[in-house]
PDB file of C-alpha atoms in Angstrom:
ATOM      1  CA  MET A   1      71.610 -18.570 -89.288  1.00  0.00           C
ATOM      2  CA  THR A   2      70.688 -15.156 -90.502  1.00  0.00           C
ATOM      3  CA  GLU A   3      73.976 -13.812 -91.595  1.00  0.00           C
ATOM      4  CA  LEU A   4      74.000 -16.678 -94.225  1.00  0.00           C
ATOM      5  CA  TRP A   5      71.189 -15.310 -96.057  1.00  0.00           C
ATOM      6  CA  GLN A   6      73.263 -11.483 -96.638  1.00  0.00           C
ATOM      7  CA  TYR A   7      75.460 -13.371 -99.368  1.00  0.00           C
ATOM      8  CA  GLU A   8      74.159 -12.087-103.046  1.00  0.00           C
ATOM      9  CA  PHE A   9      74.964 -15.781-103.933  1.00  0.00           C
ATOM     10  CA  MET A  10      72.876 -17.205-101.219  1.00  0.00           C
ATOM     11  CA  GLN A  11      70.013 -15.554-102.330  1.00  0.00           C
ATOM     12  CA  ARG A  12      70.195 -16.683-105.222  1.00  0.00           C
ATOM     13  CA  ALA A  13      70.643 -20.191-104.610  1.00  0.00           C
ATOM     14  CA  LEU A  14      67.388 -20.352-102.000  1.00  0.00           C
ATOM     15  CA  ILE A  15      65.566 -18.593-104.657  1.00  0.00           C
ATOM     16  CA  ALA A  16      66.305 -21.778-107.160  1.00  0.00           C
ATOM     17  CA  ALA A  17      66.332 -23.384-104.593  1.00  0.00           C
ATOM     18  CA  VAL A  18      62.900 -23.509-103.233  1.00  0.00           C
ATOM     19  CA  LEU A  19      61.742 -23.298-107.634  1.00  0.00           C
ATOM     20  CA  VAL A  20      63.619 -26.775-107.403  1.00  0.00           C
ATOM     21  CA  GLY A  21      62.331 -28.291-104.428  1.00  0.00           C
ATOM     22  CA  LEU A  22      58.671 -26.865-105.781  1.00  0.00           C
ATOM     23  CA  VAL A  23      58.678 -27.689-109.458  1.00  0.00           C
ATOM     24  CA  THR A  24      60.233 -31.790-109.516  1.00  0.00           C
ATOM     25  CA  PRO A  25      58.250 -33.473-107.340  1.00  0.00           C
ATOM     26  CA  VAL A  26      54.906 -32.694-108.833  1.00  0.00           C
ATOM     27  CA  ILE A  27      57.120 -33.443-112.413  1.00  0.00           C
ATOM     28  CA  GLY A  28      57.829 -36.293-110.999  1.00  0.00           C
ATOM     29  CA  THR A  29      54.493 -38.116-110.281  1.00  0.00           C
ATOM     30  CA  PHE A  30      53.633 -38.029-113.363  1.00  0.00           C
ATOM     31  CA  LEU A  31      57.083 -39.815-114.030  1.00  0.00           C
ATOM     32  CA  VAL A  32      56.841 -42.267-111.166  1.00  0.00           C
ATOM     33  CA  GLN A  33      52.442 -43.205-111.958  1.00  0.00           C
ATOM     34  CA  ARG A  34      53.251 -43.756-115.703  1.00  0.00           C
ATOM     35  CA  ARG A  35      56.614 -45.774-115.138  1.00  0.00           C
ATOM     36  CA  LEU A  36      59.296 -43.546-115.908  1.00  0.00           C
ATOM     37  CA  ALA A  37      61.375 -42.971-113.220  1.00  0.00           C
ATOM     38  CA  LEU A  38      64.291 -43.150-115.566  1.00  0.00           C
ATOM     39  CA  LEU A  39      63.724 -40.230-117.860  1.00  0.00           C
ATOM     40  CA  GLY A  40      64.712 -37.640-116.399  1.00  0.00           C
ATOM     41  CA  ASP A  41      68.330 -38.985-115.365  1.00  0.00           C
ATOM     42  CA  GLY A  42      68.824 -39.954-119.929  1.00  0.00           C
ATOM     43  CA  ILE A  43      67.321 -36.068-120.293  1.00  0.00           C
ATOM     44  CA  GLY A  44      70.296 -34.776-117.726  1.00  0.00           C
ATOM     45  CA  HIS A  45      72.653 -36.247-119.410  1.00  0.00           C
ATOM     46  CA  VAL A  46      70.943 -34.566-122.718  1.00  0.00           C
ATOM     47  CA  ALA A  47      71.377 -31.476-120.631  1.00  0.00           C
ATOM     48  CA  LEU A  48      75.112 -31.792-120.130  1.00  0.00           C
ATOM     49  CA  THR A  49      75.423 -31.623-124.011  1.00  0.00           C
ATOM     50  CA  GLY A  50      73.494 -28.023-124.005  1.00  0.00           C
ATOM     51  CA  VAL A  51      75.946 -27.218-121.253  1.00  0.00           C
ATOM     52  CA  ALA A  52      78.992 -27.589-122.714  1.00  0.00           C
ATOM     53  CA  LEU A  53      77.388 -26.043-126.501  1.00  0.00           C
ATOM     54  CA  GLY A  54      76.778 -23.062-123.607  1.00  0.00           C
ATOM     55  CA  VAL A  55      80.256 -22.705-122.915  1.00  0.00           C
ATOM     56  CA  LEU A  56      81.874 -23.561-126.147  1.00  0.00           C
ATOM     57  CA  THR A  57      79.541 -20.426-127.861  1.00  0.00           C
ATOM     58  CA  SER A  58      79.715 -18.307-125.607  1.00  0.00           C
ATOM     59  CA  THR A  59      75.666 -18.072-124.062  1.00  0.00           C
ATOM     60  CA  SER A  60      74.416 -18.773-121.247  1.00  0.00           C
ATOM     61  CA  PRO A  61      74.867 -22.762-120.197  1.00  0.00           C
ATOM     62  CA  VAL A  62      71.164 -22.647-118.587  1.00  0.00           C
ATOM     63  CA  LEU A  63      69.119 -21.722-121.819  1.00  0.00           C
ATOM     64  CA  THR A  64      71.347 -23.976-124.137  1.00  0.00           C
ATOM     65  CA  ALA A  65      70.988 -26.834-121.846  1.00  0.00           C
ATOM     66  CA  ALA A  66      66.886 -25.677-121.951  1.00  0.00           C
ATOM     67  CA  ILE A  67      67.632 -25.944-126.108  1.00  0.00           C
ATOM     68  CA  VAL A  68      68.890 -29.249-126.354  1.00  0.00           C
ATOM     69  CA  SER A  69      67.550 -31.155-123.600  1.00  0.00           C
ATOM     70  CA  VAL A  70      63.802 -30.276-125.211  1.00  0.00           C
ATOM     71  CA  VAL A  71      64.695 -31.578-128.581  1.00  0.00           C
ATOM     72  CA  GLY A  72      66.617 -34.661-127.132  1.00  0.00           C
ATOM     73  CA  ALA A  73      62.625 -35.146-125.126  1.00  0.00           C
ATOM     74  CA  ILE A  74      61.158 -34.780-128.153  1.00  0.00           C
ATOM     75  CA  LEU A  75      63.741 -37.598-130.350  1.00  0.00           C
ATOM     76  CA  ILE A  76      62.964 -40.207-127.305  1.00  0.00           C
ATOM     77  CA  GLU A  77      59.630 -40.010-127.711  1.00  0.00           C
ATOM     78  CA  LEU A  78      59.727 -39.914-131.760  1.00  0.00           C
ATOM     79  CA  VAL A  79      62.255 -42.885-131.360  1.00  0.00           C
ATOM     80  CA  ARG A  80      60.254 -44.627-129.358  1.00  0.00           C
ATOM     81  CA  VAL A  81      56.809 -44.476-130.918  1.00  0.00           C
ATOM     82  CA  ARG A  82      58.103 -44.339-134.943  1.00  0.00           C
ATOM     83  CA  THR A  83      60.591 -47.308-134.421  1.00  0.00           C
ATOM     84  CA  ARG A  84      60.957 -50.920-132.100  1.00  0.00           C
ATOM     85  CA  THR A  85      62.950 -49.385-130.043  1.00  0.00           C
ATOM     86  CA  SER A  86      60.995 -49.879-127.030  1.00  0.00           C
ATOM     87  CA  GLY A  87      61.484 -46.878-124.424  1.00  0.00           C
ATOM     88  CA  ASP A  88      64.838 -48.912-121.955  1.00  0.00           C
ATOM     89  CA  VAL A  89      66.634 -48.868-125.195  1.00  0.00           C
ATOM     90  CA  ALA A  90      65.970 -45.089-125.720  1.00  0.00           C
ATOM     91  CA  LEU A  91      66.449 -43.744-122.313  1.00  0.00           C
ATOM     92  CA  ALA A  92      69.927 -45.214-123.160  1.00  0.00           C
ATOM     93  CA  LEU A  93      70.915 -43.567-126.129  1.00  0.00           C
ATOM     94  CA  LEU A  94      70.031 -40.492-124.281  1.00  0.00           C
ATOM     95  CA  PHE A  95      72.501 -41.442-121.573  1.00  0.00           C
ATOM     96  CA  TYR A  96      75.782 -42.363-123.404  1.00  0.00           C
ATOM     97  CA  GLY A  97      75.370 -39.725-126.740  1.00  0.00           C
ATOM     98  CA  GLY A  98      74.393 -36.590-123.771  1.00  0.00           C
ATOM     99  CA  ILE A  99      77.201 -37.217-121.923  1.00  0.00           C
ATOM    100  CA  ALA A 100      79.694 -38.035-124.388  1.00  0.00           C
ATOM    101  CA  GLY A 101      78.548 -34.910-126.298  1.00  0.00           C
ATOM    102  CA  GLY A 102      79.280 -33.186-123.323  1.00  0.00           C
ATOM    103  CA  VAL A 103      82.461 -34.065-122.410  1.00  0.00           C
ATOM    104  CA  LEU A 104      83.575 -33.682-126.634  1.00  0.00           C
ATOM    105  CA  LEU A 105      82.076 -30.316-126.414  1.00  0.00           C
ATOM    106  CA  ILE A 106      83.709 -29.113-123.692  1.00  0.00           C
ATOM    107  CA  GLY A 107      86.689 -30.205-123.756  1.00  0.00           C
ATOM    108  CA  LEU A 108      86.526 -27.497-127.581  1.00  0.00           C
ATOM    109  CA  ALA A 109      85.455 -24.457-125.685  1.00  0.00           C
ATOM    110  CA  PRO A 110      88.744 -22.510-125.395  1.00  0.00           C
ATOM    111  CA  GLY A 111      89.176 -21.735-121.000  1.00  0.00           C
ATOM    112  CA  ALA A 112      86.841 -24.613-120.292  1.00  0.00           C
ATOM    113  CA  ASN A 113      88.206 -27.138-117.206  1.00  0.00           C
ATOM    114  CA  ASN A 114      87.112 -30.337-115.480  1.00  0.00           C
ATOM    115  CA  ALA A 115      85.747 -27.698-113.142  1.00  0.00           C
ATOM    116  CA  THR A 116      83.861 -26.406-115.578  1.00  0.00           C
ATOM    117  CA  LEU A 117      81.784 -29.774-116.202  1.00  0.00           C
ATOM    118  CA  THR A 118      81.480 -31.225-112.543  1.00  0.00           C
ATOM    119  CA  SER A 119      79.847 -27.914-111.599  1.00  0.00           C
ATOM    120  CA  PHE A 120      76.579 -28.599-113.671  1.00  0.00           C
ATOM    121  CA  LEU A 121      77.181 -32.462-113.029  1.00  0.00           C
ATOM    122  CA  PHE A 122      77.084 -32.159-109.127  1.00  0.00           C
ATOM    123  CA  GLY A 123      75.871 -28.756-109.063  1.00  0.00           C
ATOM    124  CA  SER A 124      77.636 -25.501-107.614  1.00  0.00           C
ATOM    125  CA  VAL A 125      75.313 -22.780-105.272  1.00  0.00           C
ATOM    126  CA  SER A 126      78.421 -20.462-106.530  1.00  0.00           C
ATOM    127  CA  THR A 127      77.430 -20.567-109.875  1.00  0.00           C
ATOM    128  CA  VAL A 128      73.451 -19.732-110.427  1.00  0.00           C
ATOM    129  CA  SER A 129      73.446 -16.153-111.539  1.00  0.00           C
ATOM    130  CA  GLU A 130      70.858 -13.401-112.024  1.00  0.00           C
ATOM    131  CA  GLN A 131      70.516 -14.313-115.145  1.00  0.00           C
ATOM    132  CA  ASP A 132      70.219 -18.055-114.375  1.00  0.00           C
ATOM    133  CA  ILE A 133      67.357 -16.853-112.345  1.00  0.00           C
ATOM    134  CA  TRP A 134      65.479 -14.980-113.947  1.00  0.00           C
ATOM    135  CA  ILE A 135      65.733 -18.137-117.367  1.00  0.00           C
ATOM    136  CA  VAL A 136      65.441 -20.917-113.941  1.00  0.00           C
ATOM    137  CA  GLY A 137      62.398 -18.622-112.622  1.00  0.00           C
ATOM    138  CA  ALA A 138      60.038 -18.722-116.480  1.00  0.00           C
ATOM    139  CA  LEU A 139      61.266 -22.429-116.875  1.00  0.00           C
ATOM    140  CA  ALA A 140      58.970 -23.013-113.930  1.00  0.00           C
ATOM    141  CA  VAL A 141      56.484 -21.090-114.661  1.00  0.00           C
ATOM    142  CA  GLY A 142      55.687 -22.866-118.195  1.00  0.00           C
ATOM    143  CA  VAL A 143      56.139 -26.279-116.335  1.00  0.00           C
ATOM    144  CA  ALA A 144      53.395 -24.806-113.047  1.00  0.00           C
ATOM    145  CA  SER A 145      51.062 -23.721-116.586  1.00  0.00           C
ATOM    146  CA  VAL A 146      51.779 -27.049-118.512  1.00  0.00           C
ATOM    147  CA  VAL A 147      50.511 -28.358-115.046  1.00  0.00           C
ATOM    148  CA  ALA A 148      47.669 -26.393-114.417  1.00  0.00           C
ATOM    149  CA  PHE A 149      46.402 -26.976-118.346  1.00  0.00           C
ATOM    150  CA  TYR A 150      47.034 -30.565-118.648  1.00  0.00           C
ATOM    151  CA  GLY A 151      47.936 -32.133-115.078  1.00  0.00           C
ATOM    152  CA  ARG A 152      44.217 -33.985-115.679  1.00  0.00           C
ATOM    153  CA  GLU A 153      44.755 -35.067-119.278  1.00  0.00           C
ATOM    154  CA  LEU A 154      47.927 -36.001-118.163  1.00  0.00           C
ATOM    155  CA  PHE A 155      46.283 -38.318-114.763  1.00  0.00           C
ATOM    156  CA  VAL A 156      45.053 -39.930-117.587  1.00  0.00           C
ATOM    157  CA  LEU A 157      48.077 -40.740-120.139  1.00  0.00           C
ATOM    158  CA  CYS A 158      49.967 -41.836-117.323  1.00  0.00           C
ATOM    159  CA  GLN A 159      47.069 -44.044-115.882  1.00  0.00           C
ATOM    160  CA  ASP A 160      46.181 -45.838-118.802  1.00  0.00           C
ATOM    161  CA  GLU A 161      47.418 -45.142-122.165  1.00  0.00           C
ATOM    162  CA  GLU A 162      44.882 -47.258-123.364  1.00  0.00           C
ATOM    163  CA  VAL A 163      42.187 -45.960-121.634  1.00  0.00           C
ATOM    164  CA  ALA A 164      43.337 -41.670-122.016  1.00  0.00           C
ATOM    165  CA  ARG A 165      42.380 -43.093-126.088  1.00  0.00           C
ATOM    166  CA  ALA A 166      40.124 -44.526-125.737  1.00  0.00           C
ATOM    167  CA  HIS A 167      38.485 -41.155-124.381  1.00  0.00           C
ATOM    168  CA  GLY A 168      39.159 -39.114-127.278  1.00  0.00           C
ATOM    169  CA  LEU A 169      42.794 -37.473-124.998  1.00  0.00           C
ATOM    170  CA  PRO A 170      45.586 -36.894-127.714  1.00  0.00           C
ATOM    171  CA  VAL A 171      48.415 -39.245-127.214  1.00  0.00           C
ATOM    172  CA  ARG A 172      50.832 -38.336-128.795  1.00  0.00           C
ATOM    173  CA  PHE A 173      51.069 -34.910-127.980  1.00  0.00           C
ATOM    174  CA  LEU A 174      50.271 -35.082-124.577  1.00  0.00           C
ATOM    175  CA  SER A 175      53.090 -37.890-124.402  1.00  0.00           C
ATOM    176  CA  VAL A 176      55.453 -35.230-125.672  1.00  0.00           C
ATOM    177  CA  LEU A 177      54.195 -32.326-123.541  1.00  0.00           C
ATOM    178  CA  LEU A 178      55.173 -34.441-120.525  1.00  0.00           C
ATOM    179  CA  ALA A 179      58.908 -35.540-121.833  1.00  0.00           C
ATOM    180  CA  VAL A 180      59.414 -31.541-122.367  1.00  0.00           C
ATOM    181  CA  THR A 181      57.887 -30.541-119.694  1.00  0.00           C
ATOM    182  CA  ALA A 182      60.540 -32.898-117.752  1.00  0.00           C
ATOM    183  CA  ALA A 183      63.148 -31.900-119.213  1.00  0.00           C
ATOM    184  CA  LEU A 184      62.272 -28.084-118.924  1.00  0.00           C
ATOM    185  CA  THR A 185      62.317 -29.567-115.188  1.00  0.00           C
ATOM    186  CA  VAL A 186      65.942 -31.099-114.890  1.00  0.00           C
ATOM    187  CA  VAL A 187      66.827 -27.882-116.826  1.00  0.00           C
ATOM    188  CA  ILE A 188      65.411 -25.971-113.377  1.00  0.00           C
ATOM    189  CA  GLY A 189      66.792 -28.099-110.985  1.00  0.00           C
ATOM    190  CA  MET A 190      70.586 -28.904-112.318  1.00  0.00           C
ATOM    191  CA  GLN A 191      72.722 -25.522-111.382  1.00  0.00           C
ATOM    192  CA  ILE A 192      71.153 -26.657-107.261  1.00  0.00           C
ATOM    193  CA  VAL A 193      71.849 -30.503-106.867  1.00  0.00           C
ATOM    194  CA  GLY A 194      72.824 -31.319-110.785  1.00  0.00           C
ATOM    195  CA  VAL A 195      72.193 -32.806-113.852  1.00  0.00           C
ATOM    196  CA  LEU A 196      73.140 -36.655-111.814  1.00  0.00           C
ATOM    197  CA  MET A 197      70.718 -35.620-108.729  1.00  0.00           C
ATOM    198  CA  VAL A 198      68.453 -33.941-110.507  1.00  0.00           C
ATOM    199  CA  SER A 199      66.787 -37.080-111.298  1.00  0.00           C
ATOM    200  CA  ALA A 200      66.947 -38.025-107.857  1.00  0.00           C
ATOM    201  CA  LEU A 201      64.593 -35.366-106.544  1.00  0.00           C
ATOM    202  CA  MET A 202      61.832 -35.813-108.650  1.00  0.00           C
ATOM    203  CA  ILE A 203      61.640 -39.540-108.390  1.00  0.00           C
ATOM    204  CA  VAL A 204      62.629 -39.604-104.054  1.00  0.00           C
ATOM    205  CA  PRO A 205      60.126 -37.654-102.750  1.00  0.00           C
ATOM    206  CA  VAL A 206      57.669 -38.644-104.770  1.00  0.00           C
ATOM    207  CA  ALA A 207      58.268 -42.011-103.559  1.00  0.00           C
ATOM    208  CA  ALA A 208      58.263 -40.961 -99.760  1.00  0.00           C
ATOM    209  CA  ALA A 209      54.809 -39.656-100.107  1.00  0.00           C
ATOM    210  CA  GLN A 210      53.849 -42.308-101.196  1.00  0.00           C
ATOM    211  CA  GLN A 211      54.550 -44.228 -98.717  1.00  0.00           C
ATOM    212  CA  LEU A 212      52.219 -42.093 -97.032  1.00  0.00           C
ATOM    213  CA  SER A 213      49.365 -41.533 -99.293  1.00  0.00           C
ATOM    214  CA  LYS A 214      47.472 -43.707-102.456  1.00  0.00           C
ATOM    215  CA  SER A 215      45.588 -40.519-103.159  1.00  0.00           C
ATOM    216  CA  PHE A 216      47.589 -38.941-106.556  1.00  0.00           C
ATOM    217  CA  ARG A 217      46.722 -35.287-105.445  1.00  0.00           C
ATOM    218  CA  VAL A 218      48.051 -35.826-101.711  1.00  0.00           C
ATOM    219  CA  THR A 219      50.924 -37.590-102.960  1.00  0.00           C
ATOM    220  CA  MET A 220      51.387 -34.734-104.609  1.00  0.00           C
ATOM    221  CA  ALA A 221      50.836 -32.433-102.376  1.00  0.00           C
ATOM    222  CA  LEU A 222      53.236 -34.136 -99.792  1.00  0.00           C
ATOM    223  CA  ALA A 223      55.950 -34.911-102.089  1.00  0.00           C
ATOM    224  CA  VAL A 224      56.322 -31.250-102.734  1.00  0.00           C
ATOM    225  CA  GLY A 225      56.510 -30.514 -99.084  1.00  0.00           C
ATOM    226  CA  ILE A 226      59.046 -32.995 -99.335  1.00  0.00           C
ATOM    227  CA  GLY A 227      60.987 -31.879-101.810  1.00  0.00           C
ATOM    228  CA  LEU A 228      60.856 -28.263-100.511  1.00  0.00           C
ATOM    229  CA  VAL A 229      62.089 -29.047 -96.959  1.00  0.00           C
ATOM    230  CA  SER A 230      64.997 -31.251 -98.645  1.00  0.00           C
ATOM    231  CA  SER A 231      66.020 -28.691-100.977  1.00  0.00           C
ATOM    232  CA  LEU A 232      65.530 -25.433 -98.297  1.00  0.00           C
ATOM    233  CA  ALA A 233      67.378 -27.526 -95.317  1.00  0.00           C
ATOM    234  CA  GLY A 234      70.539 -28.789 -97.379  1.00  0.00           C
ATOM    235  CA  LEU A 235      71.536 -25.038 -98.252  1.00  0.00           C
ATOM    236  CA  PRO A 236      72.393 -24.253 -94.811  1.00  0.00           C
ATOM    237  CA  THR A 237      73.385 -27.631 -93.841  1.00  0.00           C
ATOM    238  CA  ALA A 238      75.741 -27.410 -96.764  1.00  0.00           C
ATOM    239  CA  TYR A 239      77.051 -24.178 -96.146  1.00  0.00           C
ATOM    240  CA  TYR A 240      77.595 -24.387 -92.843  1.00  0.00           C
ATOM    241  CA  ALA A 241      79.419 -28.521 -93.002  1.00  0.00           C
ATOM    242  CA  ASP A 242      80.943 -27.542 -95.926  1.00  0.00           C
ATOM    243  CA  LEU A 243      79.700 -30.202 -97.476  1.00  0.00           C
ATOM    244  CA  ALA A 244      78.158 -30.657-101.517  1.00  0.00           C
ATOM    245  CA  PRO A 245      75.117 -29.099-101.377  1.00  0.00           C
ATOM    246  CA  GLY A 246      73.180 -31.204-104.305  1.00  0.00           C
ATOM    247  CA  ALA A 247      74.314 -34.345-102.220  1.00  0.00           C
ATOM    248  CA  THR A 248      73.610 -33.013 -98.976  1.00  0.00           C
ATOM    249  CA  ILE A 249      69.875 -32.519-100.911  1.00  0.00           C
ATOM    250  CA  ILE A 250      69.487 -35.532-101.897  1.00  0.00           C
ATOM    251  CA  LEU A 251      71.263 -37.341 -99.030  1.00  0.00           C
ATOM    252  CA  LEU A 252      68.391 -35.628 -97.062  1.00  0.00           C
ATOM    253  CA  ALA A 253      65.706 -36.577 -99.389  1.00  0.00           C
ATOM    254  CA  LEU A 254      66.423 -40.069 -99.039  1.00  0.00           C
ATOM    255  CA  ALA A 255      66.333 -39.739 -94.657  1.00  0.00           C
ATOM    256  CA  LEU A 256      62.846 -38.675 -95.100  1.00  0.00           C
ATOM    257  CA  PHE A 257      62.216 -41.228 -97.196  1.00  0.00           C
ATOM    258  CA  CYS A 258      63.728 -43.457 -94.479  1.00  0.00           C
ATOM    259  CA  VAL A 259      61.375 -41.449 -92.261  1.00  0.00           C
ATOM    260  CA  ALA A 260      58.034 -41.716 -94.191  1.00  0.00           C
ATOM    261  CA  VAL A 261      58.372 -45.954 -94.793  1.00  0.00           C
ATOM    262  CA  GLY A 262      57.905 -45.804 -90.858  1.00  0.00           C
ATOM    263  CA  VAL A 263      55.586 -44.213 -90.537  1.00  0.00           C
ATOM    264  CA  GLY A 264      53.785 -46.246 -93.318  1.00  0.00           C
ATOM    265  CA  ALA A 265      54.837 -48.879 -91.983  1.00  0.00           C
ATOM    266  CA  VAL A 266      53.261 -47.612 -88.556  1.00  0.00           C
ATOM    267  CA  ARG A 267      49.749 -46.620 -90.297  1.00  0.00           C
ATOM    268  CA  LYS A 268      49.391 -49.672 -92.340  1.00  0.00           C
ATOM    269  CA  LEU A 269      49.239 -51.727 -88.408  1.00  0.00           C
ATOM    270  CA  ARG A 270      46.489 -49.989 -87.627  1.00  0.00           C
ATOM    271  CA  PRO A 271      42.663 -50.575 -88.064  1.00  0.00           C
ATOM    272  CA  ARG A 272      41.884 -48.874 -91.103  1.00  0.00           C
ATOM    273  CA  HIS A 273      39.023 -46.299 -90.830  1.00  0.00           C
ATOM    274  CA  GLY A 274      36.754 -46.133 -94.793  1.00  0.00           C
ATOM    275  CA  ALA A 275      38.134 -48.486 -96.018  1.00  0.00           C
ATOM    276  CA  GLY A 276      36.323 -50.224 -99.117  1.00  0.00           C
ATOM    277  CA  VAL A 277      34.639 -47.019-100.143  1.00  0.00           C
ATOM    278  CA  PRO A 278      34.828 -46.609-103.867  1.00  0.00           C
ATOM    279  CA  GLY A 279      36.690 -44.082-105.637  1.00  0.00           C
ATOM    280  CA  ALA A 280      38.035 -41.847-101.790  1.00  0.00           C
ATOM    281  CA  GLY A 281      41.019 -40.018-102.395  1.00  0.00           C
ATOM    282  CA  THR A 282      41.254 -40.752-106.187  1.00  0.00           C
ATOM    283  CA  MET A 283      41.151 -38.037-109.327  1.00  0.00           C
ATOM    284  CA  PRO A 284      38.090 -37.868-110.981  1.00  0.00           C
ATOM    285  CA  GLN A 285      37.365 -40.327-113.691  1.00  0.00           C
ATOM    286  CA  THR A 286      36.928 -39.170-117.308  1.00  0.00           C
ATOM    287  CA  GLU A 287      34.431 -38.248-120.223  1.00  0.00           C
ATOM    288  CA  ARG A 288      34.606 -38.307-123.839  1.00  0.00           C
ATOM    289  CA  GLY A 289      37.702 -35.896-124.628  1.00  0.00           C
ATOM    290  CA  ARG A 290      38.215 -34.517-121.381  1.00  0.00           C
ATOM    291  CA  VAL A 291      38.627 -35.388-118.335  1.00  0.00           C
ATOM    292  CA  THR A 292      35.873 -34.274-115.223  1.00  0.00           C
TER     293      THR A 292
END
């Protein structure tokens, strides 16, 4: 297997896969906690418009996808908060507008074809360039910084928006921040697993981790581990079996979910030690305007 990593495109794909496996489950944990599991799908469709815009203007599709995705994430929050449109309808607007804009713009791009669109829809390791790695790396650092600085506040927001507001937290700012961070996360993973499946890598590892733990911190850590295993195992599996890398990674994550369900079921049959201890394994409580 060592000869596989001698190819430069596989080395770049490996770096991208590590970043994807690390970052996507972290943001996915917050989205699942706030019941916004489909947000990544909506943003993924908007990212497709950004990709097509990059192809049309002969600039970096990853960079334009990041910009357009951030704008789309902000718009969905504004639509949800300032109008009577519910969250699911706002997401539907993203779905349809994003895919329509992407198909329209890619048709106008000179030299573009269905293969160009397909590589971003379903992922293609051969399209990851050195410039893409730098951009994705910068986005990953940005996402990690947001979680490091605002992780506790985002946790409270995702638990209960009214509680967060009662504690003086900037709910609207945090909501937009979470949406923007999710948008950047979609862009990070789109070249490896594709814009149509990147949301699965944000959600499936979290769903698997929830079968094994009820603690927010432990769930996030387990989800990151599952995401990394899926990404790193999926690349060589796809290469040697001549399979689509994105689909292989997602199916491995789903297989790990099935394993986690089995392990969780067995654990429930065992006597529970330490049951009834209040607050065991949970995140810290909040005080006025901050999280302790």
